[in-house]
mmCIF file of C-alpha atoms in Angstrom:
data_model
loop_
_atom_site.group_PDB
_atom_site.id
_atom_site.type_symbol
_atom_site.label_atom_id
_atom_site.label_comp_id
_atom_site.label_asym_id
_atom_site.label_seq_id
_atom_site.Cartn_x
_atom_site.Cartn_y
_atom_site.Cartn_z
ATOM 1 C CA MET A 12 52.674 -22.048 4.141
ATOM 2 C CA LYS A 13 48.939 -21.405 3.925
ATOM 3 C CA PHE A 14 46.878 -19.832 6.653
ATOM 4 C CA PRO A 15 43.200 -20.367 5.750
ATOM 5 C CA PHE A 16 42.086 -19.187 9.172
ATOM 6 C CA VAL A 17 43.937 -15.875 8.738
ATOM 7 C CA ARG A 18 42.529 -15.372 5.257
ATOM 8 C CA SER A 19 39.046 -16.104 6.574
ATOM 9 C CA LEU A 20 39.526 -13.662 9.442
ATOM 10 C CA LEU A 21 40.789 -10.909 7.104
ATOM 11 C CA ALA A 22 37.885 -11.475 4.749
ATOM 12 C CA THR A 23 35.477 -11.136 7.673
ATOM 13 C CA LEU A 24 37.176 -7.950 8.838
ATOM 14 C CA PHE A 25 37.069 -6.411 5.340
ATOM 15 C CA LEU A 26 33.394 -7.332 5.016
ATOM 16 C CA ALA A 27 32.601 -5.827 8.416
ATOM 17 C CA ALA A 28 34.517 -2.678 7.472
ATOM 18 C CA GLY A 29 32.545 -2.428 4.234
ATOM 19 C CA VAL A 30 29.224 -2.812 6.052
ATOM 20 C CA ALA A 31 30.256 -0.204 8.635
ATOM 21 C CA HIS A 32 31.338 2.182 5.868
ATOM 22 C CA ALA A 33 28.035 1.716 4.035
ATOM 23 C CA ALA A 34 26.104 2.339 7.263
ATOM 24 C CA THR A 35 28.130 5.511 7.862
ATOM 25 C CA ASP A 36 27.427 6.724 4.324
ATOM 26 C CA GLU A 37 23.705 6.043 4.678
ATOM 27 C CA ALA A 38 23.591 7.835 8.029
ATOM 28 C CA SER A 39 25.383 10.803 6.458
ATOM 29 C CA VAL A 40 22.926 10.925 3.567
ATOM 30 C CA LYS A 41 20.003 10.886 6.009
ATOM 31 C CA LYS A 42 21.531 13.663 8.110
ATOM 32 C CA ASN A 43 22.338 15.873 5.111
ATOM 33 C CA LEU A 44 18.940 15.377 3.501
ATOM 34 C CA GLU A 45 17.070 16.167 6.710
ATOM 35 C CA THR A 46 19.202 19.280 7.076
ATOM 36 C CA PHE A 47 18.182 20.270 3.545
ATOM 37 C CA VAL A 48 14.491 19.565 4.217
ATOM 38 C CA GLY A 49 14.590 21.127 7.661
ATOM 39 C CA GLY A 50 13.178 18.263 9.711
ATOM 40 C CA PRO A 51 13.101 14.503 10.391
ATOM 41 C CA ALA A 52 11.610 13.551 7.015
ATOM 42 C CA VAL A 53 13.610 10.413 6.152
ATOM 43 C CA ASP A 54 12.346 6.910 6.896
ATOM 44 C CA SER A 55 15.234 4.928 5.369
ATOM 45 C CA VAL A 56 18.334 5.226 3.171
ATOM 46 C CA LYS A 57 19.795 2.456 1.025
ATOM 47 C CA LYS A 58 22.592 2.491 -1.528
ATOM 48 C CA THR A 59 21.593 1.272 -4.996
ATOM 49 C CA PRO A 60 23.767 -0.487 -7.592
ATOM 50 C CA TYR A 61 23.133 2.386 -10.002
ATOM 51 C CA GLY A 62 25.856 5.010 -10.391
ATOM 52 C CA GLY A 63 26.431 5.681 -6.700
ATOM 53 C CA LEU A 64 22.802 6.646 -6.136
ATOM 54 C CA TYR A 65 21.126 6.290 -2.755
ATOM 55 C CA GLU A 66 17.461 5.380 -2.451
ATOM 56 C CA VAL A 67 15.708 7.545 0.134
ATOM 57 C CA VAL A 68 12.260 6.621 1.435
ATOM 58 C CA LEU A 69 10.555 9.610 3.030
ATOM 59 C CA LYS A 70 8.127 9.344 5.935
ATOM 60 C CA SER A 71 5.445 10.614 3.540
ATOM 61 C CA GLY A 72 5.894 7.421 1.531
ATOM 62 C CA GLU A 73 7.659 9.124 -1.379
ATOM 63 C CA LEU A 74 10.779 7.621 -2.955
ATOM 64 C CA ILE A 75 13.645 9.837 -4.166
ATOM 65 C CA TYR A 76 17.321 9.431 -5.065
ATOM 66 C CA THR A 77 20.476 11.359 -4.238
ATOM 67 C CA ASP A 78 24.257 10.956 -4.070
ATOM 68 C CA ALA A 79 26.554 10.443 -1.069
ATOM 69 C CA THR A 80 26.862 14.195 -0.430
ATOM 70 C CA VAL A 81 23.248 15.111 -1.264
ATOM 71 C CA SER A 82 24.491 17.433 -3.998
ATOM 72 C CA PHE A 83 21.340 16.730 -6.010
ATOM 73 C CA ILE A 84 17.922 15.102 -5.591
ATOM 74 C CA ILE A 85 16.118 13.034 -8.223
ATOM 75 C CA ASP A 86 12.336 12.869 -7.940
ATOM 76 C CA GLY A 87 11.288 10.408 -10.610
ATOM 77 C CA SER A 88 11.530 6.852 -11.931
ATOM 78 C CA LEU A 89 14.791 4.938 -12.154
ATOM 79 C CA ILE A 90 14.868 2.588 -15.168
ATOM 80 C CA ASP A 91 17.337 -0.272 -15.533
ATOM 81 C CA ALA A 92 18.530 0.137 -19.147
ATOM 82 C CA LYS A 93 19.618 -3.499 -19.414
ATOM 83 C CA THR A 94 16.412 -5.138 -18.191
ATOM 84 C CA ARG A 95 14.089 -2.204 -19.030
ATOM 85 C CA LYS A 96 12.616 -2.662 -15.551
ATOM 86 C CA ASN A 97 11.142 0.328 -13.741
ATOM 87 C CA VAL A 98 13.157 -0.041 -10.536
ATOM 88 C CA THR A 99 11.241 2.711 -8.735
ATOM 89 C CA GLN A 100 7.837 1.239 -9.540
ATOM 90 C CA ALA A 101 8.905 -2.225 -8.385
ATOM 91 C CA ARG A 102 10.379 -0.838 -5.174
ATOM 92 C CA MET A 103 7.269 1.232 -4.417
ATOM 93 C CA ALA A 104 5.095 -1.865 -4.874
ATOM 94 C CA GLN A 105 7.331 -3.638 -2.359
ATOM 95 C CA LEU A 106 7.185 -0.753 0.114
ATOM 96 C CA LEU A 107 3.399 -0.483 -0.126
ATOM 97 C CA LYS A 108 2.788 -4.194 0.307
ATOM 98 C CA ILE A 109 0.958 -5.190 3.491
ATOM 99 C CA ASP A 110 0.467 -8.248 5.664
ATOM 100 C CA PHE A 111 -3.126 -9.060 4.729
ATOM 101 C CA ALA A 112 -3.566 -11.220 7.816
ATOM 102 C CA THR A 113 -3.214 -8.159 10.056
ATOM 103 C CA LEU A 114 -6.227 -6.335 8.587
ATOM 104 C CA PRO A 115 -9.055 -5.888 11.135
ATOM 105 C CA LEU A 116 -11.685 -7.489 8.907
ATOM 106 C CA ASP A 117 -14.399 -6.995 11.528
ATOM 107 C CA GLN A 118 -14.276 -3.290 10.579
ATOM 108 C CA ALA A 119 -15.227 -4.034 6.973
ATOM 109 C CA ILE A 120 -18.392 -4.926 5.069
ATOM 110 C CA LYS A 121 -18.171 -8.572 4.007
ATOM 111 C CA GLN A 122 -19.597 -9.967 0.770
ATOM 112 C CA VAL A 123 -19.188 -13.529 -0.473
ATOM 113 C CA ARG A 124 -19.616 -14.469 -4.128
ATOM 114 C CA GLY A 125 -19.706 -18.147 -5.147
ATOM 115 C CA ASN A 126 -17.231 -20.253 -3.174
ATOM 116 C CA GLY A 127 -15.550 -17.108 -1.792
ATOM 117 C CA LYS A 128 -12.062 -18.625 -2.074
ATOM 118 C CA ARG A 129 -10.363 -15.573 -3.589
ATOM 119 C CA VAL A 130 -10.121 -12.709 -1.089
ATOM 120 C CA ILE A 131 -9.617 -8.967 -1.464
ATOM 121 C CA ALA A 132 -9.997 -5.903 0.731
ATOM 122 C CA SER A 133 -10.760 -2.420 -0.524
ATOM 123 C CA PHE A 134 -10.780 1.062 0.999
ATOM 124 C CA GLU A 135 -13.612 3.098 -0.483
ATOM 125 C CA ASP A 136 -15.442 6.393 -0.067
ATOM 126 C CA PRO A 137 -19.204 6.282 -0.754
ATOM 127 C CA ASN A 138 -18.993 9.532 -2.744
ATOM 128 C CA CYS A 139 -16.075 8.353 -4.903
ATOM 129 C CA GLY A 140 -17.052 8.079 -8.572
ATOM 130 C CA TYR A 141 -14.344 5.526 -9.315
ATOM 131 C CA CYS A 142 -15.539 3.459 -6.353
ATOM 132 C CA LYS A 143 -19.046 3.422 -7.824
ATOM 133 C CA ARG A 144 -17.674 2.228 -11.142
ATOM 134 C CA LEU A 145 -15.709 -0.476 -9.334
ATOM 135 C CA ALA A 146 -18.793 -1.559 -7.368
ATOM 136 C CA LYS A 147 -20.727 -2.037 -10.618
ATOM 137 C CA ASP A 148 -17.863 -3.982 -12.177
ATOM 138 C CA MET A 149 -17.498 -6.197 -9.120
ATOM 139 C CA GLN A 150 -21.101 -7.360 -9.477
ATOM 140 C CA GLY A 151 -19.620 -9.729 -12.050
ATOM 141 C CA LEU A 152 -16.805 -10.942 -9.784
ATOM 142 C CA LYS A 153 -17.024 -14.701 -9.169
ATOM 143 C CA ASP A 154 -15.829 -16.943 -6.336
ATOM 144 C CA ALA A 155 -14.622 -14.088 -4.155
ATOM 145 C CA THR A 156 -14.865 -12.708 -0.645
ATOM 146 C CA ILE A 157 -14.819 -8.916 -0.635
ATOM 147 C CA TYR A 158 -14.048 -6.868 2.470
ATOM 148 C CA THR A 159 -14.943 -3.202 1.993
ATOM 149 C CA PHE A 160 -13.470 -0.765 4.488
ATOM 150 C CA LEU A 161 -15.568 2.389 4.544
ATOM 151 C CA TYR A 162 -12.994 5.152 4.175
ATOM 152 C CA PRO A 163 -14.676 8.578 4.028
ATOM 153 C CA ILE A 164 -11.973 11.063 3.039
ATOM 154 C CA LEU A 165 -13.718 13.234 0.444
ATOM 155 C CA SER A 166 -16.276 15.220 2.463
ATOM 156 C CA PRO A 167 -18.350 15.362 5.675
ATOM 157 C CA ASP A 168 -21.210 13.847 3.669
ATOM 158 C CA SER A 169 -18.976 10.844 2.949
ATOM 159 C CA THR A 170 -18.659 10.296 6.687
ATOM 160 C CA GLU A 171 -22.412 10.603 7.182
ATOM 161 C CA LYS A 172 -23.193 8.132 4.403
ATOM 162 C CA SER A 173 -20.540 5.718 5.692
ATOM 163 C CA LYS A 174 -22.097 5.744 9.147
ATOM 164 C CA ASN A 175 -25.579 5.187 7.722
ATOM 165 C CA ILE A 176 -24.387 2.258 5.608
ATOM 166 C CA TRP A 177 -22.472 0.765 8.535
ATOM 167 C CA CYS A 178 -25.570 0.982 10.738
ATOM 168 C CA ALA A 179 -27.896 -0.639 8.175
ATOM 169 C CA ARG A 180 -29.414 -4.011 9.043
ATOM 170 C CA ASP A 181 -27.800 -5.447 5.884
ATOM 171 C CA ARG A 182 -24.596 -3.491 5.296
ATOM 172 C CA ALA A 183 -23.705 -5.173 2.017
ATOM 173 C CA THR A 184 -27.129 -4.480 0.541
ATOM 174 C CA ALA A 185 -27.094 -0.848 1.720
ATOM 175 C CA TRP A 186 -23.623 -0.386 0.232
ATOM 176 C CA ASN A 187 -24.494 -1.929 -3.140
ATOM 177 C CA ASP A 188 -27.857 -0.143 -3.347
ATOM 178 C CA TRP A 189 -26.122 3.200 -2.931
ATOM 179 C CA MET A 190 -23.025 2.515 -5.035
ATOM 180 C CA THR A 191 -24.751 0.831 -7.979
ATOM 181 C CA ALA A 192 -28.282 2.267 -7.928
ATOM 182 C CA GLY A 193 -28.031 5.563 -6.035
ATOM 183 C CA LYS A 194 -30.448 4.479 -3.299
ATOM 184 C CA VAL A 195 -29.645 6.708 -0.312
ATOM 185 C CA PRO A 196 -29.078 4.716 2.902
ATOM 186 C CA ALA A 197 -31.459 5.354 5.779
ATOM 187 C CA ALA A 198 -30.270 7.543 8.638
ATOM 188 C CA ALA A 199 -28.377 5.699 11.349
ATOM 189 C CA ALA A 200 -29.933 5.104 14.731
ATOM 190 C CA ALA A 201 -28.527 7.314 17.474
ATOM 191 C CA SER A 202 -27.441 4.236 19.416
ATOM 192 C CA CYS A 203 -25.423 2.724 16.555
ATOM 193 C CA ASP A 204 -21.698 2.293 17.185
ATOM 194 C CA THR A 205 -19.833 3.905 14.271
ATOM 195 C CA SER A 206 -16.365 3.846 15.803
ATOM 196 C CA ALA A 207 -15.254 1.441 13.054
ATOM 197 C CA ILE A 208 -15.380 4.342 10.584
ATOM 198 C CA ASP A 209 -12.895 6.417 12.576
ATOM 199 C CA LYS A 210 -10.700 3.342 13.028
ATOM 200 C CA ASN A 211 -10.741 2.769 9.263
ATOM 201 C CA VAL A 212 -9.617 6.320 8.583
ATOM 202 C CA ALA A 213 -6.760 5.981 11.059
ATOM 203 C CA LEU A 214 -5.827 2.598 9.582
ATOM 204 C CA GLY A 215 -5.871 3.894 6.017
ATOM 205 C CA GLN A 216 -3.692 6.857 6.913
ATOM 206 C CA LYS A 217 -1.210 4.526 8.629
ATOM 207 C CA MET A 218 -1.137 2.354 5.502
ATOM 208 C CA LYS A 219 -0.681 5.448 3.304
ATOM 209 C CA VAL A 220 -3.971 4.952 1.478
ATOM 210 C CA SER A 221 -4.184 8.348 -0.202
ATOM 211 C CA GLY A 222 -6.976 7.708 -2.690
ATOM 212 C CA THR A 223 -10.064 5.598 -3.261
ATOM 213 C CA PRO A 224 -10.596 2.936 -4.272
ATOM 214 C CA THR A 225 -7.454 1.151 -3.067
ATOM 215 C CA ILE A 226 -7.558 -2.637 -3.297
ATOM 216 C CA PHE A 227 -5.370 -5.199 -1.536
ATOM 217 C CA THR A 228 -5.129 -8.781 -2.749
ATOM 218 C CA ALA A 229 -4.601 -11.695 -0.361
ATOM 219 C CA ASP A 230 -0.836 -11.679 -0.985
ATOM 220 C CA GLY A 231 -0.642 -8.085 0.274
ATOM 221 C CA ASN A 232 -0.185 -6.373 -3.071
ATOM 222 C CA ARG A 233 -1.838 -3.000 -3.611
ATOM 223 C CA LEU A 234 -3.939 -2.030 -6.627
ATOM 224 C CA PRO A 235 -4.670 1.710 -6.669
ATOM 225 C CA GLY A 236 -7.730 2.940 -8.523
ATOM 226 C CA ALA A 237 -10.705 1.293 -10.206
ATOM 227 C CA VAL A 238 -8.782 -1.384 -12.071
ATOM 228 C CA PRO A 239 -10.608 -3.219 -14.882
ATOM 229 C CA LEU A 240 -12.339 -6.425 -13.824
ATOM 230 C CA ALA A 241 -10.030 -8.563 -15.981
ATOM 231 C CA GLN A 242 -6.952 -7.078 -14.270
ATOM 232 C CA LEU A 243 -8.510 -7.569 -10.835
ATOM 233 C CA ASP A 244 -9.358 -11.183 -11.680
ATOM 234 C CA GLN A 245 -5.781 -11.819 -12.790
ATOM 235 C CA ALA A 246 -4.330 -10.268 -9.616
ATOM 236 C CA MET A 247 -6.697 -12.305 -7.435
ATOM 237 C CA ASN A 248 -5.807 -15.527 -9.232
ATOM 238 C CA GLN A 249 -2.123 -14.786 -8.807
ATOM 239 C CA ALA A 250 -2.605 -14.088 -5.092
ATOM 240 C CA ALA A 251 -4.504 -17.368 -4.759
ATOM 241 C CA GLY A 252 -1.673 -19.246 -6.474
ATOM 242 C CA LYS A 253 -3.684 -20.048 -9.606
#
């Protein structure tokens, strides 16, 4: 006699037991690792399909690996030998992805080129050399809307210049004049509201933007550094579904 209901119930129970066991293991890994570190440093733990390794995402944004008993820690890239895929790199890209629609675009300098259909946002410091190189390259960017979040993290002078650019009558012109031609922005009026700069710094820190420039395409993917214009174009086209 067959009892499909019983088999189904047993299968459900075994699955639930497996999930509970995995959750217990992950909780144990988190506890042991935080004991090793000496504080609440772990954001998440997830078992991988690679040799009993557990993926550990730290609150700092770093990604490491360990075993069920935290007898060792691997700080480096995990490569799938069969597919040759850099598993760590792909996972970090996923973790660093954002919801572009949530960006407070009113806190950014807006520039429209051509039809403006392709959209990006960038976090930049006015004293960043790579940002200046990017600004020159982006003069040749076509059919794009660029939102530049002033993100002064290099020096007090970066903050001062950011405020002066933000308070300019034409922010985009002041930004481009400084970044591409070295024309120093005029001093900000005492009455100018520069709170957007502080908000940008807080936002960038929350999003783990640790360097400038950092670019986000419309699909939420992150491009760190002054990427070549051809690479930026390709990423923008992909985000736009082209």
